[in-house]
Coordinates of C-alpha atoms in Angstrom, one line a residue:
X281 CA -14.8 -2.2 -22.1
X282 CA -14.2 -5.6 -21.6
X283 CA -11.6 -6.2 -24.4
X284 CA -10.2 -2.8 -23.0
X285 CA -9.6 -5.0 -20.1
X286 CA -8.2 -8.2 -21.1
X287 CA -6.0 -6.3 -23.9
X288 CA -4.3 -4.2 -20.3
X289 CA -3.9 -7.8 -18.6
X290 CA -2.2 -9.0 -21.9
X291 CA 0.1 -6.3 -22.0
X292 CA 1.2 -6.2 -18.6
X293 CA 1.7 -9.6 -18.3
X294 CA 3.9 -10.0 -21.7
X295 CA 5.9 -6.6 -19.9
X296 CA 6.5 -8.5 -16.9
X297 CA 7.4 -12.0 -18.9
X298 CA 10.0 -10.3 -20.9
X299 CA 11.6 -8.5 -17.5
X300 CA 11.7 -11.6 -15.8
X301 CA 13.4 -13.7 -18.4
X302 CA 16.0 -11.0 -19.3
X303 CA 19.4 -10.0 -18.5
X304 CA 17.8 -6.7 -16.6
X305 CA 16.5 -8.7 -13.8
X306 CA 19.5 -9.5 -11.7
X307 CA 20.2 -5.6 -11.8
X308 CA 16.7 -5.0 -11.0
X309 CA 16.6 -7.3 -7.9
X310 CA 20.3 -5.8 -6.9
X311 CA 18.3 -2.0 -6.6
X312 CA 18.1 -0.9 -3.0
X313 CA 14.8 0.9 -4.0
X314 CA 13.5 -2.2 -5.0
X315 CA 14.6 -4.8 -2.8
X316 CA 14.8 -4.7 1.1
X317 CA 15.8 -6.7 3.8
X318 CA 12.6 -7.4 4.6
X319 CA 11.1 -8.4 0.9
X320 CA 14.5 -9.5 -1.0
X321 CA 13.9 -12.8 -2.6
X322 CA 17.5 -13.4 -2.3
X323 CA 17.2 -13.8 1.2
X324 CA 14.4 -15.4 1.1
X325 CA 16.2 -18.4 -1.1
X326 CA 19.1 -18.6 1.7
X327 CA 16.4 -19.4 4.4
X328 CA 15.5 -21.9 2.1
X329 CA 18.5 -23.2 2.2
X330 CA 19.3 -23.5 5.7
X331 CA 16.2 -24.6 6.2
X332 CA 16.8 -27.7 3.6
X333 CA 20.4 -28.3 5.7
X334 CA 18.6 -28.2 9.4
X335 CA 19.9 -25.1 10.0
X336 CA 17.3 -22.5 12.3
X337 CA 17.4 -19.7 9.3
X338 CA 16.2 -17.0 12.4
X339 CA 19.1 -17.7 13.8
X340 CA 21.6 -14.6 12.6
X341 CA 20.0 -12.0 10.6
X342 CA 19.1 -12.9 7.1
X343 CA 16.0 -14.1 7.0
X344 CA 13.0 -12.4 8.1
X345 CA 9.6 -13.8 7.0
X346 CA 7.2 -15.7 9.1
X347 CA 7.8 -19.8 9.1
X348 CA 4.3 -20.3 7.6
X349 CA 6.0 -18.1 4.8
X350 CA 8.9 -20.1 4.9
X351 CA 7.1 -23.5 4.4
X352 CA 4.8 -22.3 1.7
X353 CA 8.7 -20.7 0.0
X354 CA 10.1 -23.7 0.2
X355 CA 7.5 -25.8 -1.3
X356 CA 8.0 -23.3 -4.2
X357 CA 11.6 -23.1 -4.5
X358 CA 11.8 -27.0 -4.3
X359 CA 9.1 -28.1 -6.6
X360 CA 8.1 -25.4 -9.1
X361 CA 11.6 -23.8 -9.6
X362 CA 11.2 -22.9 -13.1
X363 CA 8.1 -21.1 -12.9
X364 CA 8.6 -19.0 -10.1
X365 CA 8.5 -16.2 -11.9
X366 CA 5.0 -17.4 -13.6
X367 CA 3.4 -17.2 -9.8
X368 CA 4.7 -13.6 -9.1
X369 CA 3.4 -12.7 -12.6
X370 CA 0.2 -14.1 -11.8
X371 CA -0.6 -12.8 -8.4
X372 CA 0.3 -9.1 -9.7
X373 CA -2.5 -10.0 -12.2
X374 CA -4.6 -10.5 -9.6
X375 CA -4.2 -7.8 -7.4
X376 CA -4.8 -5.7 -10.4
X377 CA -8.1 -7.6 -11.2
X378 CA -9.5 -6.9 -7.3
X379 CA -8.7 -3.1 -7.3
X380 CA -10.4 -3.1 -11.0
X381 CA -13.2 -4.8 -9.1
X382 CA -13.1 -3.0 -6.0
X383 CA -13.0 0.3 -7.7
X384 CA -16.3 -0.4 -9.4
X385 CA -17.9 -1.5 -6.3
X386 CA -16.3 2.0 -4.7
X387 CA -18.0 3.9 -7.3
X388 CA -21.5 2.5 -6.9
X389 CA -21.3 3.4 -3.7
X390 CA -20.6 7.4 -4.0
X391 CA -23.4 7.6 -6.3
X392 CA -25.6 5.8 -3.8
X393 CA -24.3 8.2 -1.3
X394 CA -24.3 10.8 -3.5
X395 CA -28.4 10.4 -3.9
X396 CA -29.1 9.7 -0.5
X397 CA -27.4 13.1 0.4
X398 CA -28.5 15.2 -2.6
X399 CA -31.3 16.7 -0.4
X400 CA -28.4 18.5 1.7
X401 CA -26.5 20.2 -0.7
X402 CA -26.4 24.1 -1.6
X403 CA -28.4 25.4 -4.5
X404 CA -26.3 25.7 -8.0
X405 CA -23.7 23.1 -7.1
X406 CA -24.3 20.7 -10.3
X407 CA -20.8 21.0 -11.7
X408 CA -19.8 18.8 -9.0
X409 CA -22.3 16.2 -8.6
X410 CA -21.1 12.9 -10.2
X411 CA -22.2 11.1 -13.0
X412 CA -22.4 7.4 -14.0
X413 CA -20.6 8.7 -17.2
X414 CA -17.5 10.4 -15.2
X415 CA -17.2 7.8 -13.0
X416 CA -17.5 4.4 -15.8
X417 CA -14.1 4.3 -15.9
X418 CA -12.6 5.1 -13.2
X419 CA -11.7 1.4 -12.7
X420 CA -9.8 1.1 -15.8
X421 CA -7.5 3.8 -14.6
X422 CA -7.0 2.0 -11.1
X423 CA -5.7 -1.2 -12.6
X424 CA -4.4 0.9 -15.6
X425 CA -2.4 2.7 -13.0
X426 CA -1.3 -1.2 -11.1
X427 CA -0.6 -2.5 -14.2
X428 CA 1.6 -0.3 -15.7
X429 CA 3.1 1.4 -12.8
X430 CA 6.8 1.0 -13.2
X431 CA 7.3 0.7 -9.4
X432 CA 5.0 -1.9 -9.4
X433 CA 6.1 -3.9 -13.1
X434 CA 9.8 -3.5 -11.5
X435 CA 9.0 -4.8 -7.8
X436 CA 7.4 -7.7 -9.5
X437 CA 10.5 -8.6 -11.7
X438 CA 12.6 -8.2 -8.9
X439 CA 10.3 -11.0 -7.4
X440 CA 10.0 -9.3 -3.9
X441 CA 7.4 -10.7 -1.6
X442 CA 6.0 -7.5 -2.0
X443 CA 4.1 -8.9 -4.8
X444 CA 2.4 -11.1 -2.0
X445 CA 2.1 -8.6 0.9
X446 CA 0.1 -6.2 -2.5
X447 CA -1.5 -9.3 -2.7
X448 CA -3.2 -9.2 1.0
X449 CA -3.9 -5.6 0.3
X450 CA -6.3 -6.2 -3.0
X451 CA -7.7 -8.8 -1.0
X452 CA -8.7 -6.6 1.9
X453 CA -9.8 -3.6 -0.2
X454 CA -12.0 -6.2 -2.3
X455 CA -13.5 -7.6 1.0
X456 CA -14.0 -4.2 2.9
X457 CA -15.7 -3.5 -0.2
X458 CA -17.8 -6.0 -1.0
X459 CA -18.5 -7.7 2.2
X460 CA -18.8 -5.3 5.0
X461 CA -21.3 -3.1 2.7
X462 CA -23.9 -6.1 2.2
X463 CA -26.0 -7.7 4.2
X464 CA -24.8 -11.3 4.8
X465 CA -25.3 -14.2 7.6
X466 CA -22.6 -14.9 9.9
X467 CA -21.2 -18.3 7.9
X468 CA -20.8 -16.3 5.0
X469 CA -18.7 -13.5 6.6
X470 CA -16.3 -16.2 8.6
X471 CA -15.3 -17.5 5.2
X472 CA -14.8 -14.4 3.2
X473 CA -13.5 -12.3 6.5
X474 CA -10.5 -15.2 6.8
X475 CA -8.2 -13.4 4.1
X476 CA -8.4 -9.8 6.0
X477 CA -5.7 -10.7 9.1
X478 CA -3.6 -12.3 6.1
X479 CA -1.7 -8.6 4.9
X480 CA -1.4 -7.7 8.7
X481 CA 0.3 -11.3 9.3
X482 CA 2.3 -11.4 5.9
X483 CA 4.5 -8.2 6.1
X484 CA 3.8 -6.9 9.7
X485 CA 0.9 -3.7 7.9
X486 CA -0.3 -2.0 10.4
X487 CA -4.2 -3.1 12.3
X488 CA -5.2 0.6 11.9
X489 CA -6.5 -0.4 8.1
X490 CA -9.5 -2.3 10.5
X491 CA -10.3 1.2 11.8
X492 CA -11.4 2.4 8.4
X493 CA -13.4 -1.2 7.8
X494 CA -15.3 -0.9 11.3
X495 CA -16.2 2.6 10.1
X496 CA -17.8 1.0 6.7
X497 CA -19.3 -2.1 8.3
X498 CA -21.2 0.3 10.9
X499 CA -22.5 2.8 8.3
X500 CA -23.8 -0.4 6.2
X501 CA -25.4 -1.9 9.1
X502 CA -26.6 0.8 11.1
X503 CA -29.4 -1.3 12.7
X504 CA -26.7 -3.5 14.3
X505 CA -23.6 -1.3 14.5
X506 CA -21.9 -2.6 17.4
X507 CA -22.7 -6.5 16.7
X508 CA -21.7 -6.3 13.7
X509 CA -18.5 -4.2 14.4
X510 CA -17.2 -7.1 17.2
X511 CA -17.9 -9.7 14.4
X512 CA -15.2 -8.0 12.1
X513 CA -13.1 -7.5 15.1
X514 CA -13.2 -11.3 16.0
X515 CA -12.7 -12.0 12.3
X516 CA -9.6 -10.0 12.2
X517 CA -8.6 -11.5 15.8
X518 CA -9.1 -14.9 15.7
X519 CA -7.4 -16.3 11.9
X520 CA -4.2 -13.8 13.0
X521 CA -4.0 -15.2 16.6
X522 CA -4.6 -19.0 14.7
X523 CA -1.6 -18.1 12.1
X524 CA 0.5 -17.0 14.8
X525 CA 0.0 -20.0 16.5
X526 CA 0.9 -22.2 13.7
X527 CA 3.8 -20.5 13.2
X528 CA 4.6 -21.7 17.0
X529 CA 4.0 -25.4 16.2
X530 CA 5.8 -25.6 12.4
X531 CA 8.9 -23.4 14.2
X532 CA 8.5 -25.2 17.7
X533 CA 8.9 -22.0 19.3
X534 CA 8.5 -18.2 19.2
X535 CA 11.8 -17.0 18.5
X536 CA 10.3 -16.0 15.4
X537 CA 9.1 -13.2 16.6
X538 CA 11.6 -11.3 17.2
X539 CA 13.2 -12.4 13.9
X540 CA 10.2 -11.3 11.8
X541 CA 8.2 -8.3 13.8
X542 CA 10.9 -7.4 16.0
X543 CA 13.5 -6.9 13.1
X544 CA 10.8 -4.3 11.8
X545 CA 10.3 -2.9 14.9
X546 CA 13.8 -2.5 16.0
X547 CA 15.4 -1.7 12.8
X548 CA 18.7 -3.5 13.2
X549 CA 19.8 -3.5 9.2
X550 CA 20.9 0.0 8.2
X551 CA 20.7 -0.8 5.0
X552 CA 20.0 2.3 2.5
X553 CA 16.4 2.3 1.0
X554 CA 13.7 4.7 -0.1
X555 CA 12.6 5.0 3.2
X556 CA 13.4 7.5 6.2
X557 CA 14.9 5.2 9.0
X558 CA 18.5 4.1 7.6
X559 CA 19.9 7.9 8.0
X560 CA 18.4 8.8 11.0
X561 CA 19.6 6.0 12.5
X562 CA 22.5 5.7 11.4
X563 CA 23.8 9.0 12.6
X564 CA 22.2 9.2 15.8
X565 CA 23.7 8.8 19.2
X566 CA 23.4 5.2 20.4
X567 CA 21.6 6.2 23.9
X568 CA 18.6 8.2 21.9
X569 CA 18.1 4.8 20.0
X570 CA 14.9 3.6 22.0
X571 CA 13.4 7.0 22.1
X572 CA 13.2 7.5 18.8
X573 CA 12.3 4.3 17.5
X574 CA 9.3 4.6 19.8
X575 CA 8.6 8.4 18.1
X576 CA 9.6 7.0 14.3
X577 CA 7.3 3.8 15.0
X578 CA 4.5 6.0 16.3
X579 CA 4.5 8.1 13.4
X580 CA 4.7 5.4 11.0
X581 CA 1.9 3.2 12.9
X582 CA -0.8 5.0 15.3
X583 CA -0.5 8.9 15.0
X584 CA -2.3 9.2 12.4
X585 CA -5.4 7.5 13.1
X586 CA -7.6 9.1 15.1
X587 CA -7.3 12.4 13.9
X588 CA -8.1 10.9 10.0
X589 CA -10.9 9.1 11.5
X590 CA -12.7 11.6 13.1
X591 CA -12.4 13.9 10.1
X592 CA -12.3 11.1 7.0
X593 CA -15.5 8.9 8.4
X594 CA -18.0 9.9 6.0
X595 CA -15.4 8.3 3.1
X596 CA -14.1 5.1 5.0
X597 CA -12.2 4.0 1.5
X598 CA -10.3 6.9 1.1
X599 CA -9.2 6.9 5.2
X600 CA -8.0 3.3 4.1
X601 CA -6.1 4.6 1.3
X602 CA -4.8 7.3 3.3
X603 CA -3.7 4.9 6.2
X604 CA -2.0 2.9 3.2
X605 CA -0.3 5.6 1.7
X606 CA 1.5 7.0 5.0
X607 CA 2.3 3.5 6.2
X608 CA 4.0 3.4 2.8
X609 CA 5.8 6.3 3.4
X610 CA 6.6 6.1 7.4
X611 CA 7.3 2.1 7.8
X612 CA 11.5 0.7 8.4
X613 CA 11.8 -0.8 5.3
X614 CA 9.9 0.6 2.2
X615 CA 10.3 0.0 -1.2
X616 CA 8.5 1.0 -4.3
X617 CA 6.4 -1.9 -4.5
X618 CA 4.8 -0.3 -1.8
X619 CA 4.4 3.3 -3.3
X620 CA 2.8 1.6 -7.1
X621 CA 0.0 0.3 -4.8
X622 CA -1.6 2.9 -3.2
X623 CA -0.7 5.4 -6.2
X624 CA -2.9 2.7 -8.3
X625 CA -5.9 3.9 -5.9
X626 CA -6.0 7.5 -6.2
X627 CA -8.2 7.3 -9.6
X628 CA -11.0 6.2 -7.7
X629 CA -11.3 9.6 -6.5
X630 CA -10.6 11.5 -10.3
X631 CA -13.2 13.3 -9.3
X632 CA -11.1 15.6 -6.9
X633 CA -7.8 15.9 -9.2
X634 CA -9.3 19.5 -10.2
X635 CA -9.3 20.8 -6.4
X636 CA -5.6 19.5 -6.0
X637 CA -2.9 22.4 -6.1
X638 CA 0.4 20.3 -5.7
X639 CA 0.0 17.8 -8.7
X640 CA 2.8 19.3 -11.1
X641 CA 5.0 19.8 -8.0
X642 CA 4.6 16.0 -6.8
X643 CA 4.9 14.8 -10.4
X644 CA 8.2 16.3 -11.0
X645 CA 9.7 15.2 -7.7
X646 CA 9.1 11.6 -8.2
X647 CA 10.3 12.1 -11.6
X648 CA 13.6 13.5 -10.5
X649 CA 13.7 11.4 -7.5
X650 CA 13.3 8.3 -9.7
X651 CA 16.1 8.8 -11.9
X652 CA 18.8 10.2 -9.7
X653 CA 18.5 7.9 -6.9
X654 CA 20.4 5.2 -9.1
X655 CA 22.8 8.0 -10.5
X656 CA 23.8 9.2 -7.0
X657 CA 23.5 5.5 -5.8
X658 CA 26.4 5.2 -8.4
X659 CA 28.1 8.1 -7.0
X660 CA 28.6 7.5 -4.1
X661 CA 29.1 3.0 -3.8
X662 CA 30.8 2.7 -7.1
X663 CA 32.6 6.2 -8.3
X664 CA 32.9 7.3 -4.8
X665 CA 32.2 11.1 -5.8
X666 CA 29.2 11.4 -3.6
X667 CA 28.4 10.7 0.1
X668 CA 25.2 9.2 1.8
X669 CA 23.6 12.9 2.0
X670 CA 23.6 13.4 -1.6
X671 CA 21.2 10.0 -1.9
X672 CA 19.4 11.0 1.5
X673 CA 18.3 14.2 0.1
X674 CA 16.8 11.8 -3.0
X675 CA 15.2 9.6 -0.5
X676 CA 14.0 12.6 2.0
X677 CA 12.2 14.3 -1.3
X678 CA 10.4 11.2 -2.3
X679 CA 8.8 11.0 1.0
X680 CA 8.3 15.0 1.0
X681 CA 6.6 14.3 -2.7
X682 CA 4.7 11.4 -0.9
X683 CA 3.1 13.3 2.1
X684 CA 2.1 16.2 -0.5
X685 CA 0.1 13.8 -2.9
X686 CA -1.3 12.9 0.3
X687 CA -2.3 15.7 1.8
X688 CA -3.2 17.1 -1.6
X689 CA -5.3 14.7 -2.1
X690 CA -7.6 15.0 1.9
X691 CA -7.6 18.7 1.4
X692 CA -9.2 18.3 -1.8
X693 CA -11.8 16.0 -0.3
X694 CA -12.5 18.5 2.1
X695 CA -12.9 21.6 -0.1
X696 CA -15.0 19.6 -2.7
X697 CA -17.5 18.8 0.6
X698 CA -17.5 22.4 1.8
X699 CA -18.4 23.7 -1.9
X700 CA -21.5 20.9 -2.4
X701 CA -22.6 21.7 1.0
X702 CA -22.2 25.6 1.0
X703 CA -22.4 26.3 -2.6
X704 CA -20.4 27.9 -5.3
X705 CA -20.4 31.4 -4.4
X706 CA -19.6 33.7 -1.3
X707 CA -20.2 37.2 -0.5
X708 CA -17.0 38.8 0.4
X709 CA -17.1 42.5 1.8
X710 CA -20.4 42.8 0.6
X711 CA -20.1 41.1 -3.4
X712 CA -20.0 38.0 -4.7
X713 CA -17.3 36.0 -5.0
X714 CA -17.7 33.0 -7.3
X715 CA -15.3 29.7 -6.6
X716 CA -13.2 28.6 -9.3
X717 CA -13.2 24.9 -10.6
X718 CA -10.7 24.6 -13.5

């Protein structure tokens, strides 16, 4: 198992070494599915560079990450030029290696769950209880599916800062994981509960993943729910209010703001991408502007949550996922690199695939999708045969794909629960009708 590993590490990192060093990465950075206003690294160099000549780089509308960002970018750029590409490579590594290791911890955990709740489940339902076979490996196909996730293997050679903002994410399912499940003093959970805020701050996620991670820490601590609940809140609070605050004294003001959270907010840059935004609003009337930003930020951010929580609390990871996946989906300025991540988590629930109804019908749409949004791209920039409704359609059925995997996924959660908890076979106008697994 453990050669298993380091051979998929090996791999993946020579895959990555040889895109990033060959004459495909300029073309790779250059694809709109890819590369965003908000993650370009090309834009990120030309804050550099004002930056280096004086020049406020939020002034205008180029640049768009936080000035912590841009200090940490600009140490980078300046003294490890030559081996950027190393540091991208590496921290895709790494956020492979915490799913792997948050997936086993996630396993553990359903069959602790599983045994604590055994006592309430219908007679005859052994098909579906797990085993520690079954579910052994489980996290090689996680960070089999990071690693070798072409979304994922291109968003890195394009060196988007989505590599980073992934980054935060590992980090925060690895922590939720690992730290809000055990039992620790409160010294120990300021240090490791410091990274959490760092994804929200980086890339603007949304706070709704610390729903999902108050529902954990108050299952694993139900002798101190609400004490230990306001700790995690006050560890989220207080390192994102401190960052913020830096970012005040390096920028000597707070005009970042609106350059950074208010450009994702706002959606000024039309730009095409993957996402949902661009066509909307670039067809709409300019007075119905703030009215739908509110309803499209909404959707992308807060509708979701309490609806998911009430129904998804007795599986906290998966509501995280979830919240991932449609933020994915729903935020102003998407990219693949955020589709490969939350696509790498859905093995750690293999054990639903056969209750799902929709997997040949999502596969093939993110198939097609992925190979004729560059053709119509084509079409309709370069050989100007095509409009922006011919690569809208693409774009509109790779979110439709997106919201089936996800809904194909909760629905299967709930009909696997409803089968262990009322058995495999119903009486239907008087016989028996048995359920069908496979």
């Amino acid at each position: 198992m453990e050669f298993l590993l380091c051979l998929e590490f090996l791999v993946a990192f020579l895959i990555r070494l040889w895109l990033s060093l060959s004459d495909y990465k300029q073309v790779i950075s250059d694809r709109v599915e890819i590369s965003t206003p908000l993650n370009s690294w090309k834009r990120v160099t030309e804050g550099v560079m004002l930056y280096n000549e004086g020049t406020d780089p939020y002034i205008g509308d180029m640049f768009h990450e936080t000035p912590l960002g841009l200090v940490i970018f600009h140490w980078m750029i300046v003294n490890i030029p030559r081996w950027l590409h190393l540091v991208f490579i590496c921290c895709d590594l790494i956020t492979g290696y915490l799913l792997y290791k948050a997936a086993k911890k996630c396993m553990a955990d359903l069959l602790v769950r599983q045994s604590k709740d055994q006592h309430k489940y219908a007679p005859g339902v052994e098909k579906l209880l797990l085993v520690e076979e079954e579910l052994r490996m489980a996290p090689i196909y996680v960070v089999s599916a990071y690693l070798f996730n072409p979304y994922t293997i291109l968003s890195c050679a394009a060196q988007t800062t989505t590599v980073f903002a992934n980054l935060c994410l590992g980090i925060f399912y690895y922590t939720m994981l690992h730290d809000c499940t055990c039992s620790r003093d409160k010294a120990t959970q300021l240090f490791v509960g410091y990274p959490w805020p760092c994804q929200h701050y980086s890339h603007c996620n949304p706070v709704t993943l610390l729903v999902p991670a108050c529902i954990l820490t108050a299952q694993s601590h139900p002798s101190n729910m609400s004490g230990h609940v306001l700790l995690l809140v006050a560890l989220f609070l207080a390192p994102l209010l401190g960052l913020l605050y830096l970012c005040h004294c390096i920028n000597d003001s707070w005009a970042f703001l609106y350059a950074t959270y208010g450009f994702i907010l706002n959606i000024p840059d039309l730009r095409p991408n993957v996402g949902l935004f661009w066509y909307f609003f670039t067809e709409m009337f300019e007075h119905f502007r703030a009215l739908f930003i509110c309803a499209f930020q909404l959707n992308a951010g807060l509708l979701y949550v309490a609806p998911l929580s009430l129904r998804m609390y007795r599986e906290p990871v998966l509501l995280a996922a979830s919240l991932t996946a449609l933020t994915a989906v729903f935020r102003s300025y998407p990219s693949v690199g955020d589709v490969g991540f939350y696509l790498a988590l859905l093995p750690m629930w293999k054990h639903l695939f056969h209750y799902m109804q929709q997997g040949f019908v999502v596969g093939c749409f993110f198939l097609v999708t992925s190979v004729l949004a560059p053709v119509l791209w084509h079409l309709w920039i370069y050989s100007r045969s095509a409009n922006a409704n011919f690569y809208f359609g693409v774009t509109l059925a790779f979110a439709t794909a997106q919201i089936f995997l996800i809904t194909d996924i909760l629905f299967a959660y709930i009909k696997r629960e409803f089968a262990l908890r009322n058995g495999l076979k119903r009486v239907i106008d008087g016989e028996e009708a048995k359920l069908v697994l496979e």
